[in-house]
Coordinates of C-alpha atoms in Angstrom, one line a residue:
Chain A
X1 CA -0.2 0.2 -0.1
X2 CA 1.1 3.8 -1.0
X3 CA -0.2 6.5 -0.8
X4 CA -0.6 8.4 -4.0
X5 CA -0.4 12.3 -4.7
X6 CA -2.5 13.6 -8.1
X7 CA -3.2 16.5 -9.5
X8 CA -6.8 16.9 -10.6
X9 CA -8.3 19.5 -13.2
X10 CA -12.0 19.8 -13.5
X11 CA -14.8 22.2 -15.2
X12 CA -16.4 23.3 -12.8
X13 CA -19.9 23.7 -14.5
X14 CA -22.0 20.5 -14.0
X15 CA -20.4 19.7 -10.5
X16 CA -22.0 20.9 -7.1
X17 CA -18.3 22.1 -5.8
X18 CA -15.7 19.7 -4.7
X19 CA -16.6 18.0 -1.8
X20 CA -19.4 14.9 -1.2
X21 CA -21.9 15.9 0.5
X22 CA -21.4 13.5 3.9
X23 CA -24.3 15.0 6.0
X24 CA -27.6 12.9 5.9
X25 CA -29.0 10.6 2.8
X26 CA -30.1 12.7 -0.6
X27 CA -33.1 11.6 -1.9
X28 CA -30.2 12.4 -4.7
X29 CA -27.5 12.4 -4.4
X30 CA -25.3 15.7 -5.7
X31 CA -22.9 15.1 -8.3
X32 CA -19.7 16.4 -6.8
X33 CA -15.6 16.2 -8.0
X34 CA -15.1 13.7 -5.0
X35 CA -18.1 11.7 -5.6
X36 CA -17.0 11.4 -8.7
X37 CA -13.1 10.5 -7.7
X38 CA -13.8 8.1 -5.3
X39 CA -16.3 6.0 -8.0
X40 CA -13.3 5.9 -10.4
X41 CA -10.9 4.9 -7.5
X42 CA -13.1 2.0 -6.1
X43 CA -13.1 0.1 -9.8
X44 CA -9.6 0.4 -9.4
X45 CA -9.8 -1.7 -5.8
X46 CA -9.5 1.6 -3.6
X47 CA -11.3 0.6 -0.4
X48 CA -10.7 3.9 1.5
X49 CA -13.4 6.0 3.2
X50 CA -12.4 9.4 1.4
X51 CA -9.8 11.0 -0.2
X52 CA -7.4 13.4 1.2
X53 CA -7.8 17.4 -0.6
X54 CA -5.6 20.1 -0.5
X55 CA -9.0 22.5 -0.2
X56 CA -12.5 22.7 -1.3
X57 CA -13.9 24.2 -4.0
X58 CA -17.7 26.3 -4.5
X59 CA -20.1 25.0 -7.4
X60 CA -19.2 26.0 -10.2
X61 CA -15.4 26.7 -9.3
X62 CA -12.8 24.7 -12.3
X63 CA -9.3 23.7 -11.1
X64 CA -6.6 22.7 -12.9
X65 CA -4.2 22.2 -10.3
X66 CA -6.1 21.0 -7.7
X67 CA -4.4 18.6 -5.3
X68 CA -5.3 15.3 -3.4
X69 CA -4.4 11.9 -2.0
X70 CA -4.9 8.5 -1.0
X71 CA -3.3 5.4 -0.6
X72 CA -3.8 2.3 -2.6
X73 CA -2.6 -1.2 -3.9
X74 CA -1.7 -0.4 -6.9
X75 CA 1.2 -2.9 -8.6
X76 CA 2.2 -1.5 -11.8
X77 CA 3.6 2.1 -13.4
X78 CA 2.3 5.1 -12.1
X79 CA 1.6 6.1 -16.2
X80 CA -0.5 3.1 -15.3
X81 CA -2.3 4.3 -12.6
X82 CA -3.3 7.8 -14.4
X83 CA -5.2 6.2 -17.2
X84 CA -6.7 3.7 -15.6
X85 CA -7.6 6.5 -13.7
X86 CA -8.4 8.6 -16.1
X87 CA -11.0 6.3 -18.2
X88 CA -12.7 5.7 -14.9
X89 CA -13.7 9.8 -14.7
X90 CA -16.6 11.6 -16.2
X91 CA -14.9 14.2 -19.4
X92 CA -15.3 17.3 -17.3
X93 CA -12.7 15.7 -14.4
X94 CA -9.2 14.3 -15.3
X95 CA -6.2 13.1 -13.6
X96 CA -3.1 15.7 -15.0
X97 CA -0.3 13.6 -13.3
X98 CA 0.7 11.2 -10.9
X99 CA 3.1 11.2 -8.1
X100 CA 4.1 8.9 -5.0
X101 CA 4.1 11.0 -1.8
X102 CA 5.3 9.5 1.7
X103 CA 2.8 7.9 3.8
X104 CA 2.2 10.6 6.4
X105 CA 1.6 13.1 3.3
X106 CA -1.4 15.5 3.7
X107 CA -1.7 18.0 0.9
X108 CA -4.2 20.6 3.0
X109 CA -1.6 20.3 6.3
X110 CA 1.7 20.6 3.5
X111 CA 0.2 22.7 1.1
X112 CA 2.7 26.0 1.1
X113 CA 0.3 28.2 -0.9
X114 CA -1.9 28.3 -3.3
X115 CA -3.4 29.9 -6.4
X116 CA -6.2 31.1 -8.5
X117 CA -6.8 32.8 -11.5
X118 CA -10.4 34.7 -11.7
X119 CA -11.3 36.0 -15.4
X120 CA -13.0 39.1 -16.6
X121 CA -14.5 39.6 -20.0
X122 CA -15.3 43.4 -20.5
X123 CA -17.6 44.0 -23.2
X124 CA -21.1 45.0 -23.6
X125 CA -22.6 42.0 -25.4
X126 CA -22.9 38.4 -24.6
X127 CA -19.9 35.5 -25.9
X128 CA -20.7 31.6 -25.4
X129 CA -16.9 31.4 -26.1
X130 CA -16.0 33.3 -23.3
X131 CA -18.3 33.2 -20.7
X132 CA -17.6 29.7 -19.4
X133 CA -14.6 30.3 -18.0
X134 CA -15.1 34.1 -17.2
X135 CA -17.8 37.3 -16.1
X136 CA -18.5 39.4 -18.9
X137 CA -19.0 42.9 -17.0
X138 CA -19.5 46.5 -18.6
X139 CA -18.8 49.0 -18.5
X140 CA -15.1 48.5 -19.0
X141 CA -12.9 49.3 -16.3
X142 CA -9.7 51.4 -15.6
X143 CA -7.1 48.7 -15.2
X144 CA -4.6 51.2 -13.1
X145 CA -7.0 51.7 -10.5
X146 CA -7.1 48.0 -10.0
X147 CA -3.9 46.9 -9.9
X148 CA -3.3 49.5 -7.8
X149 CA -5.9 47.4 -5.2
X150 CA -4.7 44.9 -5.4
X151 CA -1.1 45.5 -4.4
X152 CA -2.8 46.4 -1.5
X153 CA -3.8 43.0 -0.6
X154 CA -0.3 41.7 -0.8
X155 CA 1.2 40.6 3.4
X156 CA -0.5 39.8 6.3
X157 CA -4.2 40.8 6.5
X158 CA -7.0 40.3 8.6
X159 CA -9.8 39.7 6.0
X160 CA -12.2 38.8 7.5
X161 CA -13.9 41.7 5.6
X162 CA -13.8 39.4 2.7
X163 CA -14.6 35.9 4.0
X164 CA -15.2 33.2 6.8
X165 CA -12.9 31.1 8.0
X166 CA -13.7 27.1 7.0
X167 CA -14.3 26.9 11.0
X168 CA -16.6 28.9 13.2
X169 CA -14.4 31.0 15.4
X170 CA -11.0 30.5 12.9
X171 CA -8.9 33.0 12.5
X172 CA -9.1 35.4 9.2
X173 CA -5.6 36.3 9.1
X174 CA -4.1 34.8 5.9
X175 CA -0.7 35.6 3.6
X176 CA -1.1 36.9 0.1
X177 CA 2.0 36.5 -1.7
X178 CA 1.1 38.0 -5.4
X179 CA -1.9 39.6 -6.2
X180 CA -2.1 41.2 -9.8
X181 CA -4.3 41.6 -13.1
X182 CA -2.9 41.4 -16.6
X183 CA -4.8 41.9 -19.4
X184 CA -5.3 40.2 -22.6
X185 CA -7.8 42.6 -25.0
X186 CA -11.2 42.5 -23.6
X187 CA -9.8 39.4 -21.3
X188 CA -9.0 40.8 -17.9
X189 CA -7.2 37.8 -15.4
X190 CA -6.7 38.1 -12.2
X191 CA -4.0 35.7 -10.1
X192 CA -3.7 35.9 -6.5
X193 CA -1.5 33.3 -4.5
X194 CA -1.7 32.6 -0.7
X195 CA -0.8 30.8 1.9
X196 CA -4.6 29.4 1.9
X197 CA -7.8 31.6 2.0
X198 CA -11.5 32.1 3.3
X199 CA -14.4 30.6 2.1
X200 CA -15.6 32.8 -1.0
X201 CA -12.5 35.7 -0.2
X202 CA -11.4 35.2 -3.7
X203 CA -13.8 36.2 -5.4
X204 CA -14.9 39.0 -3.0
X205 CA -12.0 40.4 -3.5
X206 CA -12.6 40.2 -7.5
X207 CA -16.0 41.7 -6.7
X208 CA -14.5 44.9 -5.0
X209 CA -12.2 45.2 -7.8
X210 CA -14.7 45.5 -9.9
X211 CA -16.4 48.1 -8.2
X212 CA -12.9 50.2 -8.0
X213 CA -12.2 49.3 -11.5
X214 CA -15.4 51.0 -12.8
X215 CA -15.2 53.9 -10.5
X216 CA -17.4 53.1 -7.8
X217 CA -15.1 52.8 -5.5
X218 CA -11.9 54.3 -4.5
X219 CA -8.5 51.9 -4.6
X220 CA -7.6 52.8 -1.1
X221 CA -11.0 51.0 0.0
X222 CA -9.1 47.7 -0.1
X223 CA -7.1 48.8 2.8
X224 CA -10.1 50.6 4.8
X225 CA -11.5 46.8 4.4
X226 CA -8.0 45.7 5.7
X227 CA -8.6 47.5 9.2
X228 CA -11.5 47.9 9.8
X229 CA -12.9 44.3 8.6
X230 CA -16.3 43.6 9.3
X231 CA -17.4 46.9 10.0
X232 CA -17.9 48.3 6.9
X233 CA -20.5 47.0 4.9
X234 CA -19.8 44.0 2.9
X235 CA -19.6 44.2 -0.7
X236 CA -20.7 41.2 -3.4
X237 CA -19.4 37.9 -4.7
X238 CA -18.3 37.4 -8.2
X239 CA -19.9 34.7 -9.7
X240 CA -18.1 31.4 -9.6
X241 CA -17.0 30.5 -13.5
X242 CA -15.2 32.8 -13.6
X243 CA -12.7 31.1 -10.5
X244 CA -10.1 28.2 -11.4
X245 CA -7.6 26.8 -8.6
X246 CA -4.3 26.6 -10.9
X247 CA -2.1 25.4 -8.2
X248 CA -0.6 23.7 -5.2
X249 CA 2.5 24.6 -3.7
X250 CA 4.0 22.3 -0.8
X251 CA 6.7 22.9 1.0
X252 CA 8.8 20.0 0.4
X253 CA 8.8 18.3 -3.0
X254 CA 6.4 15.3 -2.0
X255 CA 6.6 12.5 -4.9
X256 CA 8.0 12.5 -8.7
X257 CA 5.3 12.9 -11.0
X258 CA 3.9 10.8 -13.9
X259 CA 4.2 13.2 -16.5
X260 CA 6.1 16.2 -17.3
X261 CA 3.3 18.0 -15.3
X262 CA 4.8 20.7 -12.7
X263 CA 4.5 19.3 -9.3
X264 CA 7.4 21.7 -8.3
X265 CA 7.6 25.2 -7.4
X266 CA 6.1 28.4 -8.4
X267 CA 8.0 32.3 -8.4
X268 CA 5.4 32.5 -5.4
X269 CA 6.5 29.6 -3.7
X270 CA 9.9 31.1 -3.2
X271 CA 8.5 34.3 -1.6
X272 CA 7.1 32.0 1.1
X273 CA 10.7 30.6 1.5
X274 CA 11.3 33.9 2.5
X275 CA 8.2 34.3 4.2
X276 CA 9.0 31.5 6.4
X277 CA 12.8 32.4 8.0
Chain B
X1 CA -38.5 47.1 -43.8
X2 CA -34.9 47.4 -43.6
X3 CA -32.4 44.1 -44.5
X4 CA -29.9 43.6 -40.8
X5 CA -26.2 42.0 -40.8
X6 CA -25.5 39.8 -37.8
X7 CA -23.1 38.6 -35.8
X8 CA -22.9 35.8 -34.2
X9 CA -20.6 33.4 -31.6
X10 CA -22.0 30.2 -30.4
X11 CA -20.4 26.9 -28.8
X12 CA -21.2 24.4 -30.9
X13 CA -21.1 21.1 -28.5
X14 CA -24.4 20.7 -28.0
X15 CA -25.8 21.9 -31.6
X16 CA -26.3 19.8 -34.9
X17 CA -24.5 22.3 -37.3
X18 CA -25.7 25.7 -38.1
X19 CA -28.2 24.5 -40.9
X20 CA -31.9 24.2 -39.8
X21 CA -32.9 20.4 -40.4
X22 CA -35.7 21.1 -43.7
X23 CA -36.0 18.0 -45.2
X24 CA -38.9 15.6 -44.1
X25 CA -40.7 16.0 -40.8
X26 CA -38.7 14.5 -38.2
X27 CA -40.2 13.5 -34.7
X28 CA -37.6 14.9 -32.6
X29 CA -36.0 17.4 -34.5
X30 CA -32.7 18.5 -34.7
X31 CA -31.5 21.1 -31.9
X32 CA -29.3 23.5 -34.5
X33 CA -27.9 27.0 -34.8
X34 CA -30.5 28.4 -37.2
X35 CA -33.3 27.0 -35.3
X36 CA -33.0 28.6 -32.4
X37 CA -32.0 31.9 -34.4
X38 CA -35.0 32.0 -36.0
X39 CA -37.4 30.8 -33.2
X40 CA -36.1 34.1 -31.2
X41 CA -36.4 36.3 -34.2
X42 CA -39.8 35.7 -34.3
X43 CA -39.9 36.7 -31.3
X44 CA -39.5 39.8 -32.8
X45 CA -42.3 39.8 -35.5
X46 CA -39.8 38.4 -37.7
X47 CA -42.4 37.3 -40.6
X48 CA -39.6 35.6 -42.9
X49 CA -39.0 31.9 -44.1
X50 CA -35.1 31.4 -43.4
X51 CA -32.3 33.7 -42.4
X52 CA -29.6 33.7 -44.8
X53 CA -26.4 33.0 -44.1
X54 CA -22.6 33.6 -45.0
X55 CA -21.8 29.6 -44.6
X56 CA -23.1 26.3 -42.8
X57 CA -21.0 25.2 -39.8
X58 CA -21.0 21.3 -38.8
X59 CA -22.4 19.4 -35.8
X60 CA -19.4 20.4 -32.8
X61 CA -18.1 23.2 -34.8
X62 CA -18.1 26.9 -32.9
X63 CA -18.5 30.5 -34.3
X64 CA -17.2 33.3 -33.1
X65 CA -17.8 35.3 -36.4
X66 CA -20.8 33.9 -38.4
X67 CA -22.7 36.2 -39.9
X68 CA -26.6 36.4 -40.8
X69 CA -28.8 38.3 -42.9
X70 CA -32.7 38.6 -42.5
X71 CA -35.2 42.0 -43.0
X72 CA -37.3 42.4 -40.2
X73 CA -39.4 45.8 -39.2
X74 CA -37.8 47.4 -36.9
X75 CA -38.8 50.8 -35.0
X76 CA -36.1 51.5 -32.3
X77 CA -32.2 51.5 -31.9
X78 CA -29.6 49.2 -33.2
X79 CA -28.7 48.3 -29.5
X80 CA -32.1 47.6 -28.7
X81 CA -32.4 44.5 -31.5
X82 CA -28.5 43.3 -30.1
X83 CA -30.7 43.5 -26.6
X84 CA -33.7 42.0 -27.5
X85 CA -32.6 39.7 -29.9
X86 CA -30.2 38.0 -27.2
X87 CA -32.6 38.0 -24.7
X88 CA -34.4 35.3 -26.8
X89 CA -31.6 33.6 -27.2
X90 CA -30.2 30.4 -25.0
X91 CA -26.7 30.9 -23.3
X92 CA -24.9 29.0 -25.9
X93 CA -25.6 31.5 -28.7
X94 CA -25.2 35.1 -28.7
X95 CA -25.2 38.1 -31.5
X96 CA -22.3 39.8 -31.1
X97 CA -22.9 42.9 -33.0
X98 CA -25.9 44.2 -35.0
X99 CA -26.1 46.7 -38.1
X100 CA -27.9 47.5 -41.3
X101 CA -27.2 46.3 -44.9
X102 CA -28.2 47.0 -48.5
X103 CA -31.8 45.6 -49.0
X104 CA -30.1 43.1 -51.5
X105 CA -27.4 42.0 -49.3
X106 CA -26.6 38.2 -49.0
X107 CA -23.8 37.1 -46.7
X108 CA -23.1 33.9 -48.6
X109 CA -22.8 35.9 -52.5
X110 CA -20.7 39.1 -50.7
X111 CA -18.6 37.4 -48.2
X112 CA -15.0 37.8 -49.8
X113 CA -13.2 35.6 -47.4
X114 CA -13.6 33.1 -44.1
X115 CA -11.3 32.4 -41.4
X116 CA -10.9 29.8 -39.3
X117 CA -9.6 28.7 -36.7
X118 CA -8.2 24.9 -35.4
X119 CA -6.8 24.3 -32.1
X120 CA -4.5 21.2 -30.7
X121 CA -3.7 20.6 -27.6
X122 CA -0.7 18.5 -27.2
X123 CA -0.2 16.5 -24.2
X124 CA -0.3 12.9 -23.1
X125 CA -3.2 13.0 -20.9
X126 CA -7.3 14.8 -20.3
X127 CA -7.4 18.5 -19.5
X128 CA -11.2 19.2 -19.1
X129 CA -10.6 23.3 -19.7
X130 CA -9.1 23.0 -22.5
X131 CA -10.7 20.1 -24.6
X132 CA -13.6 21.8 -25.1
X133 CA -12.3 23.7 -27.5
X134 CA -9.3 21.8 -28.7
X135 CA -7.9 18.4 -30.2
X136 CA -5.7 16.6 -27.9
X137 CA -2.8 15.1 -30.1
X138 CA 0.3 13.0 -28.4
X139 CA 3.0 12.4 -29.0
X140 CA 4.0 16.2 -29.4
X141 CA 4.2 17.7 -33.4
X142 CA 7.2 19.2 -35.0
X143 CA 6.0 22.3 -35.3
X144 CA 8.7 23.4 -38.5
X145 CA 7.4 20.7 -40.2
X146 CA 3.9 22.1 -39.9
X147 CA 4.4 25.3 -40.6
X148 CA 5.9 23.8 -43.5
X149 CA 2.9 22.4 -44.5
X150 CA 0.4 25.2 -44.2
X151 CA 2.5 27.1 -46.4
X152 CA 2.0 24.9 -49.4
X153 CA -1.7 25.5 -48.8
X154 CA -1.4 29.3 -49.7
X155 CA -2.6 30.4 -52.9
X156 CA -5.2 28.6 -55.5
X157 CA -5.2 24.9 -56.1
X158 CA -7.8 22.4 -56.8
X159 CA -7.9 21.1 -52.9
X160 CA -9.9 17.8 -54.2
X161 CA -8.1 15.5 -52.5
X162 CA -9.6 17.6 -48.8
X163 CA -13.2 17.9 -49.2
X164 CA -16.1 18.0 -51.6
X165 CA -17.9 21.0 -52.8
X166 CA -21.5 21.6 -51.2
X167 CA -23.2 21.0 -54.5
X168 CA -22.8 17.8 -56.6
X169 CA -20.0 19.0 -59.6
X170 CA -18.8 22.0 -57.8
X171 CA -15.5 23.2 -58.3
X172 CA -12.9 22.2 -55.8
X173 CA -10.6 25.2 -56.8
X174 CA -10.2 27.6 -53.5
X175 CA -7.8 30.4 -53.0
X176 CA -5.9 30.1 -49.7
X177 CA -4.7 34.1 -48.5
X178 CA -3.2 32.7 -45.3
X179 CA -2.5 29.8 -43.2
X180 CA 0.0 29.0 -40.7
X181 CA 0.3 27.9 -36.8
X182 CA 1.4 30.0 -33.3
X183 CA 2.6 28.0 -30.2
X184 CA 1.6 28.6 -26.8
X185 CA 2.8 26.1 -25.1
X186 CA 0.8 22.9 -25.4
X187 CA -2.1 24.9 -27.3
X188 CA -1.0 25.1 -31.2
X189 CA -3.4 27.2 -33.0
X190 CA -3.7 27.2 -37.0
X191 CA -5.5 29.9 -38.5
X192 CA -6.9 29.7 -42.1
X193 CA -8.1 32.3 -44.8
X194 CA -9.4 31.4 -48.0
X195 CA -12.0 32.8 -50.7
X196 CA -14.6 30.1 -49.3
X197 CA -13.7 26.2 -47.8
X198 CA -14.7 22.6 -49.8
X199 CA -17.6 20.5 -47.0
X200 CA -14.8 19.5 -44.4
X201 CA -11.2 21.3 -45.9
X202 CA -9.8 22.6 -42.6
X203 CA -10.8 19.3 -40.4
X204 CA -9.2 17.7 -43.4
X205 CA -5.9 20.0 -43.8
X206 CA -5.6 19.5 -39.3
X207 CA -5.6 16.3 -40.0
X208 CA -3.3 15.5 -42.8
X209 CA -0.6 18.6 -40.9
X210 CA -0.8 16.5 -37.4
X211 CA 0.6 13.5 -38.9
X212 CA 3.0 15.3 -40.9
X213 CA 3.9 17.1 -37.5
X214 CA 4.2 13.9 -35.4
X215 CA 6.3 12.0 -38.8
X216 CA 4.3 9.4 -40.4
X217 CA 3.9 11.9 -43.4
X218 CA 6.7 14.9 -45.2
X219 CA 5.6 17.8 -45.4
X220 CA 5.2 17.9 -49.0
X221 CA 2.7 15.1 -49.4
X222 CA 0.4 18.2 -49.4
X223 CA 1.9 19.2 -52.8
X224 CA 1.6 16.1 -53.6
X225 CA -2.0 15.8 -52.8
X226 CA -3.0 19.1 -54.2
X227 CA -1.5 18.0 -57.7
X228 CA -2.6 14.8 -57.9
X229 CA -6.6 15.2 -56.4
X230 CA -8.7 12.3 -55.2
X231 CA -6.1 10.1 -56.6
X232 CA -4.5 9.6 -53.6
X233 CA -5.9 7.3 -50.2
X234 CA -8.3 9.6 -48.4
X235 CA -7.0 11.4 -45.2
X236 CA -8.7 11.5 -42.1
X237 CA -10.8 14.0 -40.1
X238 CA -10.3 16.2 -37.1
X239 CA -12.7 16.6 -34.9
X240 CA -15.0 18.9 -35.0
X241 CA -14.9 20.5 -31.2
X242 CA -11.6 22.0 -31.8
X243 CA -12.5 24.5 -34.8
X244 CA -14.2 27.9 -34.9
X245 CA -15.4 29.7 -37.3
X246 CA -13.8 33.5 -36.5
X247 CA -14.4 35.7 -39.5
X248 CA -16.5 36.3 -42.5
X249 CA -15.4 39.5 -44.6
X250 CA -17.0 41.2 -46.7
X251 CA -16.2 42.9 -50.5
X252 CA -17.8 46.4 -49.6
X253 CA -18.4 48.3 -46.3
X254 CA -21.9 46.8 -45.6
X255 CA -24.0 48.3 -42.6
X256 CA -22.4 49.9 -39.4
X257 CA -22.1 48.0 -36.8
X258 CA -24.3 48.7 -33.5
X259 CA -21.2 47.6 -30.7
X260 CA -17.3 48.2 -31.0
X261 CA -17.5 44.8 -32.6
X262 CA -15.3 44.5 -35.7
X263 CA -17.2 44.5 -39.3
X264 CA -14.1 45.6 -41.2
X265 CA -11.7 44.3 -43.4
X266 CA -8.7 41.9 -42.5
X267 CA -5.3 41.4 -43.4
X268 CA -6.3 38.7 -44.9
X269 CA -9.3 40.6 -46.9
X270 CA -6.0 42.9 -47.9
X271 CA -4.9 40.0 -49.5
X272 CA -8.5 39.6 -51.4
X273 CA -8.5 42.9 -53.0
X274 CA -4.6 42.3 -54.0
X275 CA -5.7 38.7 -55.4
X276 CA -8.4 40.4 -57.3
X277 CA -6.8 42.9 -59.6

């Protein structure tokens, strides 16, 4: 029996989030990434109760770099495991890489940082080929105001204005290593890398930056929200389909990939090393 | 009553192509882009029999720049027409721009060129966020061999080896103004612009170029196929989901757009002007 670490990609459109809904017994079970993953693993003689994950994603949120781990008896190669696993998964979820991990590896506790991307599409009219993975907004935004707002997010702050911790009374302090926007014509992409994120935090940060970019709020409102937390009126939530979990980075190098997929450190993770000194 | 010219975008995944299936009366009518468009127009008091189109697309093929035309009594602005039209369309098809056109404008006969893009994803493992709009291939291809193959396509040739004309005994001579590949990591994008295309022509051209890129055929096989036509064994067909109709360009400027969408000429169309002198 070995512990395996796996990088997953999924299109969140038709999933009710990552996590299997374990409470009670609903008449029709929700379709989640976890339930599809576990059903596929059972075809490979997996006997576990639940896979371990680096973090949940909400209904409609996508992933290109989600990480899970599980124990499995497997006599063939890692490449064979990847192929067999993929053969049992539906078309909207796929195993991008497989590696061996130490027996005590848990992706949530071993994770040093998570990176998310959020895509905006600035256009007055709908576009079916873009909006599956982006939030369409109009009027256009002022990118410089949004870059300034994003720069205020970097560092160790109380993000209680932008989300709730997963555990009741948990800390709302998080460290952001990188945050910024890039523009490709009408598509704007926000990338944020932090040690961890509160529930709904990235989508709330995107929403307030769109308010700033469209001129309804000033960039330094970010500073006020970070300083005053829940005392200020709560802002809205950007829709799920623009958000993708792109990468989970780990403190050490756990396991060798089966393919040429990058299991390694990011620029963001280099900042972590500085941070944790 | 005015004639309107409209640019459409659609995600072809859940359409059985563009054209309404008019022959006979099937028990369950196929879902096509044309039938959705015409149903939406009837909500705007359109009384026509069929919209005019620049060209059909096959089952599963996408479009960001399909062009249609129709006659309509409309008392409000072009922007209002676009909004009302979009409000009656399903989420996988959208009106990107609306303009007025001369009363005799027909997008098929007025079109000077069409541009298509085909996306390849070079990777050994599935990726749900990419493969909705790309064909995944493995092993990786040699881009230089494919660029050389693409360069042979430019010019006026008999493409009978790569498709059939829409009318029986129609000409198989077509003129290609531009053809080439660009690479963005694992995603390769083929763009081709020509005066018109045979049935399945772009997908057959992509397939043979992948054969060339993966080393099973030599680049100059394109020259032999152009010279010898149907005397050589027919090659395969790249799958529909990688293909997008991106632009239809017209000989003259027909109609003003309702939005900032580009109704104008492309670099490709400039080559047409040279060609038609």
